[in-house]
C-alpha positions as a printed NumPy array, in Angstrom:
array([[  6.715, -61.035, -18.912],
       [  6.704, -61.777, -15.151],
       [  3.663, -60.987, -12.885],
       [  5.624, -58.28 , -10.991],
       [  6.275, -56.276, -14.219],
       [  2.696, -56.693, -15.542],
       [  1.49 , -55.291, -12.096],
       [  3.839, -52.376, -12.455],
       [  2.876, -51.53 , -16.027],
       [ -0.916, -51.479, -14.734],
       [ -0.125, -49.53 , -11.776],
       [  1.808, -46.872, -13.902],
       [ -1.079, -46.873, -16.595],
       [ -3.588, -46.281, -13.835],
       [ -1.635, -43.52 , -12.064],
       [ -0.914, -41.902, -15.469],
       [ -4.906, -42.   , -16.179],
       [ -5.566, -40.319, -12.931],
       [ -3.043, -37.586, -13.505],
       [ -4.501, -36.915, -17.02 ],
       [ -8.205, -36.741, -15.46 ],
       [ -6.983, -34.235, -12.649],
       [ -5.46 , -32.012, -15.496],
       [ -8.538, -32.503, -17.407],
       [-11.054, -31.553, -14.492],
       [ -8.983, -28.57 , -13.695],
       [ -8.586, -27.094, -17.361],
       [-12.272, -27.558, -18.083],
       [-13.492, -26.58 , -14.465],
       [-15.197, -29.659, -13.516],
       [-16.816, -29.344, -10.097],
       [-15.12 , -31.344,  -7.441],
       [-16.995, -33.7  ,  -5.132],
       [-16.341, -31.046,  -2.41 ],
       [-17.954, -28.213,  -4.587],
       [-20.89 , -30.452,  -5.244],
       [-21.499, -31.269,  -1.817],
       [-21.073, -27.607,  -0.681],
       [-23.691, -26.585,  -3.424],
       [-26.184, -29.336,  -2.22 ],
       [-25.693, -28.142,   1.359],
       [-26.195, -24.658,   0.28 ],
       [-29.6  , -25.616,  -1.502],
       [-30.65 , -27.535,   1.626],
       [-29.909, -24.432,   3.829],
       [-31.769, -22.099,   1.66 ],
       [-34.822, -24.624,   1.82 ],
       [-34.52 , -24.732,   5.522],
       [-34.346, -20.87 ,   5.648],
       [-37.419, -20.409,   3.401],
       [-39.258, -22.933,   5.742],
       [-38.404, -20.903,   8.829],
       [-35.062, -22.436,   9.614],
       [-34.384, -25.495,  12.071],
       [-35.02 , -25.282,  15.673],
       [-31.312, -24.893,  16.353],
       [-31.122, -22.059,  13.956],
       [-34.041, -20.135,  15.625],
       [-32.463, -20.831,  18.842],
       [-28.907, -19.276,  17.915],
       [-30.901, -16.346,  16.219],
       [-32.92 , -15.709,  19.525],
       [-29.686, -15.815,  21.495],
       [-27.809, -13.439,  19.19 ],
       [-30.841, -11.155,  19.336],
       [-30.739, -11.156,  23.325],
       [-26.921, -10.453,  23.308],
       [-27.224,  -7.666,  20.644],
       [-29.422,  -5.715,  23.063],
       [-26.729,  -5.524,  25.484],
       [-24.075,  -4.345,  23.171],
       [-23.071,  -0.767,  22.842],
       [-21.204,   0.976,  20.194],
       [-20.049,   4.416,  19.52 ],
       [-21.57 ,   6.379,  16.619],
       [-18.475,   6.462,  14.455],
       [-17.898,   2.609,  14.599],
       [-21.4  ,   1.847,  14.245],
       [-21.607,   4.076,  11.227],
       [-18.531,   2.579,   9.692],
       [-19.953,  -1.181,  10.28 ],
       [-23.254,  -0.132,   8.939],
       [-21.617,   1.125,   5.554],
       [-19.643,  -2.246,   5.39 ],
       [-22.595,  -4.494,   6.189],
       [-24.75 ,  -2.474,   3.368],
       [-22.026,  -3.027,   0.848],
       [-21.934,  -6.705,   1.838],
       [-25.79 ,  -6.964,   1.299],
       [-26.186,  -8.154,   5.006],
       [-29.467,  -6.537,   6.196],
       [-28.475,  -6.743,  10.015],
       [-27.452,  -4.24 ,  12.415],
       [-23.895,  -3.888,  13.647],
       [-24.95 ,  -5.006,  17.115],
       [-26.525,  -8.174,  15.656],
       [-23.287,  -8.813,  13.487],
       [-21.294,  -8.777,  16.534],
       [-23.683, -10.865,  18.569],
       [-23.679, -13.544,  15.797],
       [-19.812, -13.423,  15.977],
       [-19.955, -14.075,  19.683],
       [-22.552, -16.954,  19.274],
       [-20.309, -18.783,  16.748],
       [-17.141, -18.307,  18.667],
       [-19.214, -19.639,  21.634],
       [-20.134, -22.812,  19.744],
       [-16.635, -23.26 ,  18.367],
       [-15.316, -23.055,  21.948],
       [-17.966, -25.598,  23.172],
       [-17.229, -28.056,  20.463],
       [-13.192, -27.979,  21.127],
       [-13.443, -27.656,  24.95 ],
       [-14.001, -31.489,  25.675],
       [-10.5  , -32.221,  24.194],
       [ -8.984, -30.06 ,  26.972],
       [-10.457, -32.533,  29.59 ],
       [ -8.626, -35.49 ,  27.719],
       [ -5.428, -33.555,  26.951],
       [ -5.097, -30.476,  29.149],
       [ -2.298, -29.132,  26.985],
       [ -4.975, -28.73 ,  24.111],
       [ -6.714, -25.914,  26.198],
       [ -4.678, -23.427,  24.079],
       [ -6.395, -24.875,  20.812],
       [ -9.815, -23.916,  22.381],
       [ -8.48 , -20.399,  22.883],
       [ -6.924, -20.113,  19.312],
       [-10.017, -21.657,  17.647],
       [-12.312, -19.22 ,  19.427],
       [-10.187, -16.317,  18.318],
       [ -9.843, -17.542,  14.807],
       [-13.536, -17.947,  14.557],
       [-14.473, -14.518,  15.782],
       [-11.783, -12.934,  13.536],
       [-13.344, -14.61 ,  10.548],
       [-16.735, -13.921,  11.22 ],
       [-16.105, -10.334,  12.101],
       [-14.142,  -9.632,   8.947],
       [-16.406, -11.595,   6.736],
       [-18.527,  -8.367,   5.641],
       [-15.224,  -6.716,   4.811],
       [-14.097,  -9.67 ,   2.693],
       [-17.503,  -9.601,   0.922],
       [-17.265,  -5.951,   0.395],
       [-13.707,  -6.372,  -1.002],
       [-15.138,  -9.18 ,  -3.438],
       [-18.069,  -7.064,  -4.353],
       [-15.754,  -4.115,  -5.268],
       [-13.343,  -6.144,  -7.271],
       [-16.274,  -7.698,  -9.337],
       [-17.416,  -4.047, -10.049],
       [-13.994,  -2.841, -10.917],
       [-13.545,  -5.794, -13.261],
       [-16.555,  -4.905, -15.229],
       [-16.087,  -1.069, -15.455],
       [-14.162,  -1.237, -18.874],
       [-17.226,  -2.522, -20.545],
       [-19.425,   0.158, -18.887],
       [-17.043,   2.818, -19.781],
       [-16.608,   1.653, -23.317],
       [-20.223,   1.636, -23.666],
       [-20.581,   5.102, -22.264],
       [-17.643,   6.411, -24.543],
       [-19.248,   4.924, -27.662],
       [-22.625,   6.322, -26.813],
       [-21.258,   9.965, -26.335],
       [-18.927,   9.873, -29.416],
       [-21.603,   8.5  , -31.679],
       [-24.094,  11.381, -30.281],
       [-26.851,   8.923, -29.89 ],
       [-27.594,  10.109, -26.255],
       [-26.282,  12.358, -23.527],
       [-29.023,  11.277, -21.127],
       [-26.942,   9.674, -18.239],
       [-29.874,   8.029, -16.599],
       [-31.104,   6.312, -20.083],
       [-27.165,   5.103, -20.572],
       [-27.173,   3.494, -17.243],
       [-30.604,   2.023, -17.578],
       [-29.764,   0.508, -20.938],
       [-26.459,  -0.938, -19.601],
       [-28.197,  -2.352, -16.593],
       [-29.987,  -4.825, -18.524],
       [-26.852,  -6.744, -19.545],
       [-24.712,  -5.848, -16.361],
       [-23.307,  -8.362, -14.058],
       [-24.909,  -9.155, -10.657],
       [-22.781,  -6.78 ,  -8.483],
       [-22.595,  -3.89 , -10.678],
       [-26.327,  -4.235, -11.85 ],
       [-27.291,  -4.304,  -8.286],
       [-25.548,  -0.939,  -7.729],
       [-26.847,   0.541, -10.898],
       [-30.422,  -0.494,  -9.916],
       [-30.219,   1.459,  -6.69 ],
       [-28.526,   4.488,  -8.292],
       [-31.225,   4.528, -11.06 ],
       [-33.944,   4.434,  -8.541],
       [-32.205,   7.073,  -6.645],
       [-31.545,   9.369,  -9.625],
       [-35.244,   8.914, -10.659],
       [-36.574,   9.991,  -7.224],
       [-34.024,  12.569,  -6.311],
       [-31.037,  14.582,  -7.226],
       [-28.914,  12.811,  -9.942],
       [-25.562,  14.192,  -8.76 ],
       [-26.422,  13.189,  -5.224],
       [-27.103,   9.698,  -6.492],
       [-23.719,   9.394,  -8.006],
       [-21.907,  10.615,  -4.979],
       [-23.842,   7.878,  -2.907],
       [-22.921,   5.24 ,  -5.602],
       [-19.155,   6.403,  -5.145],
       [-19.289,   6.104,  -1.238],
       [-21.246,   2.631,  -1.082],
       [-18.736,   1.039,  -3.403],
       [-15.577,   2.823,  -2.211],
       [-13.57 ,   2.346,  -5.353],
       [-11.435,   5.135,  -6.825],
       [-11.864,   3.619, -10.497],
       [-15.786,   4.088,  -9.991],
       [-15.021,   7.437,  -8.606],
       [-13.605,   8.376, -11.934],
       [-16.53 ,   6.945, -13.8  ],
       [-19.118,   9.045, -11.513],
       [-17.065,  12.234, -12.094],
       [-17.205,  11.823, -15.743],
       [-20.893,  11.2  , -15.597],
       [-21.428,  14.294, -13.64 ],
       [-19.354,  16.387, -16.116],
       [-21.838,  14.977, -19.067],
       [-24.917,  15.771, -16.71 ],
       [-23.311,  19.483, -16.381],
       [-23.318,  19.77 , -20.287],
       [-19.601,  19.398, -20.75 ],
       [-18.262,  17.059, -23.63 ],
       [-15.471,  14.811, -22.156],
       [-14.875,  12.56 , -25.139],
       [-11.119,  12.698, -24.642],
       [-11.563,  11.897, -20.792],
       [-13.72 ,   8.727, -21.591],
       [-11.076,   7.679, -24.11 ],
       [ -8.319,   7.976, -21.737],
       [-10.285,   6.437, -18.879],
       [-11.482,   3.505, -21.131],
       [ -7.772,   2.787, -21.739],
       [ -6.746,   2.988, -18.249],
       [ -9.526,   0.524, -17.08 ],
       [ -8.71 ,  -1.841, -19.943],
       [ -5.025,  -1.96 , -18.836],
       [ -6.147,  -2.563, -15.159],
       [ -8.399,  -5.366, -16.408],
       [ -5.427,  -7.012, -18.27 ],
       [ -3.381,  -6.788, -14.789],
       [ -6.331,  -8.528, -12.975],
       [ -6.329, -11.363, -15.634],
       [ -2.531, -11.713, -15.474],
       [ -2.822, -11.982, -11.739],
       [ -5.6  , -14.677, -11.914],
       [ -3.654, -16.501, -14.692],
       [ -0.448, -16.517, -12.357],
       [ -2.167, -18.424,  -9.794],
       [ -2.969, -21.243, -12.251],
       [  0.571, -22.459, -13.375],
       [  1.481, -23.695,  -9.987],
       [ -1.424, -25.955,  -9.69 ],
       [ -1.241, -27.132, -13.308],
       [  2.741, -27.546, -13.056],
       [  2.246, -29.863, -10.106],
       [ -0.21 , -32.208, -12.023],
       [  1.908, -31.959, -15.099],
       [  4.943, -33.144, -13.152],
       [  2.821, -35.964, -11.768],
       [  1.815, -36.953, -15.166],
       [  5.381, -36.655, -16.534],
       [  6.707, -38.789, -13.663],
       [  3.835, -41.553, -14.34 ],
       [  4.72 , -41.468, -18.133],
       [  8.573, -41.713, -17.446],
       [  8.011, -44.662, -14.952],
       [  5.61 , -46.267, -17.69 ],
       [  8.528, -46.034, -20.139],
       [ 11.315, -47.21 , -17.754],
       [  9.006, -50.316, -16.783],
       [  8.502, -51.206, -20.556],
       [ 12.339, -50.447, -21.331],
       [ 13.473, -52.429, -18.295],
       [ 11.298, -55.224, -19.339],
       [ 12.449, -55.549, -22.979],
       [ 16.197, -55.038, -21.781],
       [ 15.902, -57.89 , -19.288],
       [ 14.226, -60.203, -21.736],
       [ 17.036, -59.337, -24.233],
       [ 19.662, -59.967, -21.906],
       [ 18.138, -63.362, -20.872],
       [ 17.936, -64.234, -24.647],
       [ 21.617, -63.139, -24.976],
       [ 23.316, -64.874, -22.217],
       [ 20.852, -67.952, -22.484]])
């Protein structure tokens, strides 16, 4: 075989190996270099935060605190934002959150502004970047709240199934004991809410604690669960209600899994197509090589 053909075979084999590796990494969830770098950065940030943060971080915090004292909000908007921040587990005031958004927007504008002195037409880039940063930072708590709600709703079928089995078997009708037993194996998001609710039930009115759980999460599915728990505390025997709710939540969980699975094929199909193209290229190179040698022998 000629030198060019050998190089083509080696190149096709290398590309095929890369394609196979990418599919393997995606299927088995092997972290990418970007993910590993992000995790390492998060660890370093946590260490800096524990040590009191860098001088730049403290400067930005002081600047945000100074700005927050100048911000005025009406009670309705402030109460609504307090609920969103609490759901997102962000222990700051609404004024401080807006001040942080302003500071980060200012930094983004400062970083992109020098380009406008070189290319005046790029001044629009500074404005667009500032608006995008402010919007992303301002809506970050809402996104975290939505993720928190989605994680809780995904785990609700297991909680409802545990409650239904406990009530049906007659082992216990103590709602507080049922929630406490489940909290030991609950996920992070639902476990955090259950911990607050259990402490609330132990120190006050149980019905009010369930109502506050419902308002904190803001999920219609969780509202159905809290109503069922309230009925149990009132002495009712809603076994059929729990069986129906368990079936409905299980169906909702299947839909969530189907939506997640629907996002994977597009990525897998792209990698599979690349792998198929590499394999076909490899076969074409080998077949072409053999055909060329055969024709050379045939026609002398």
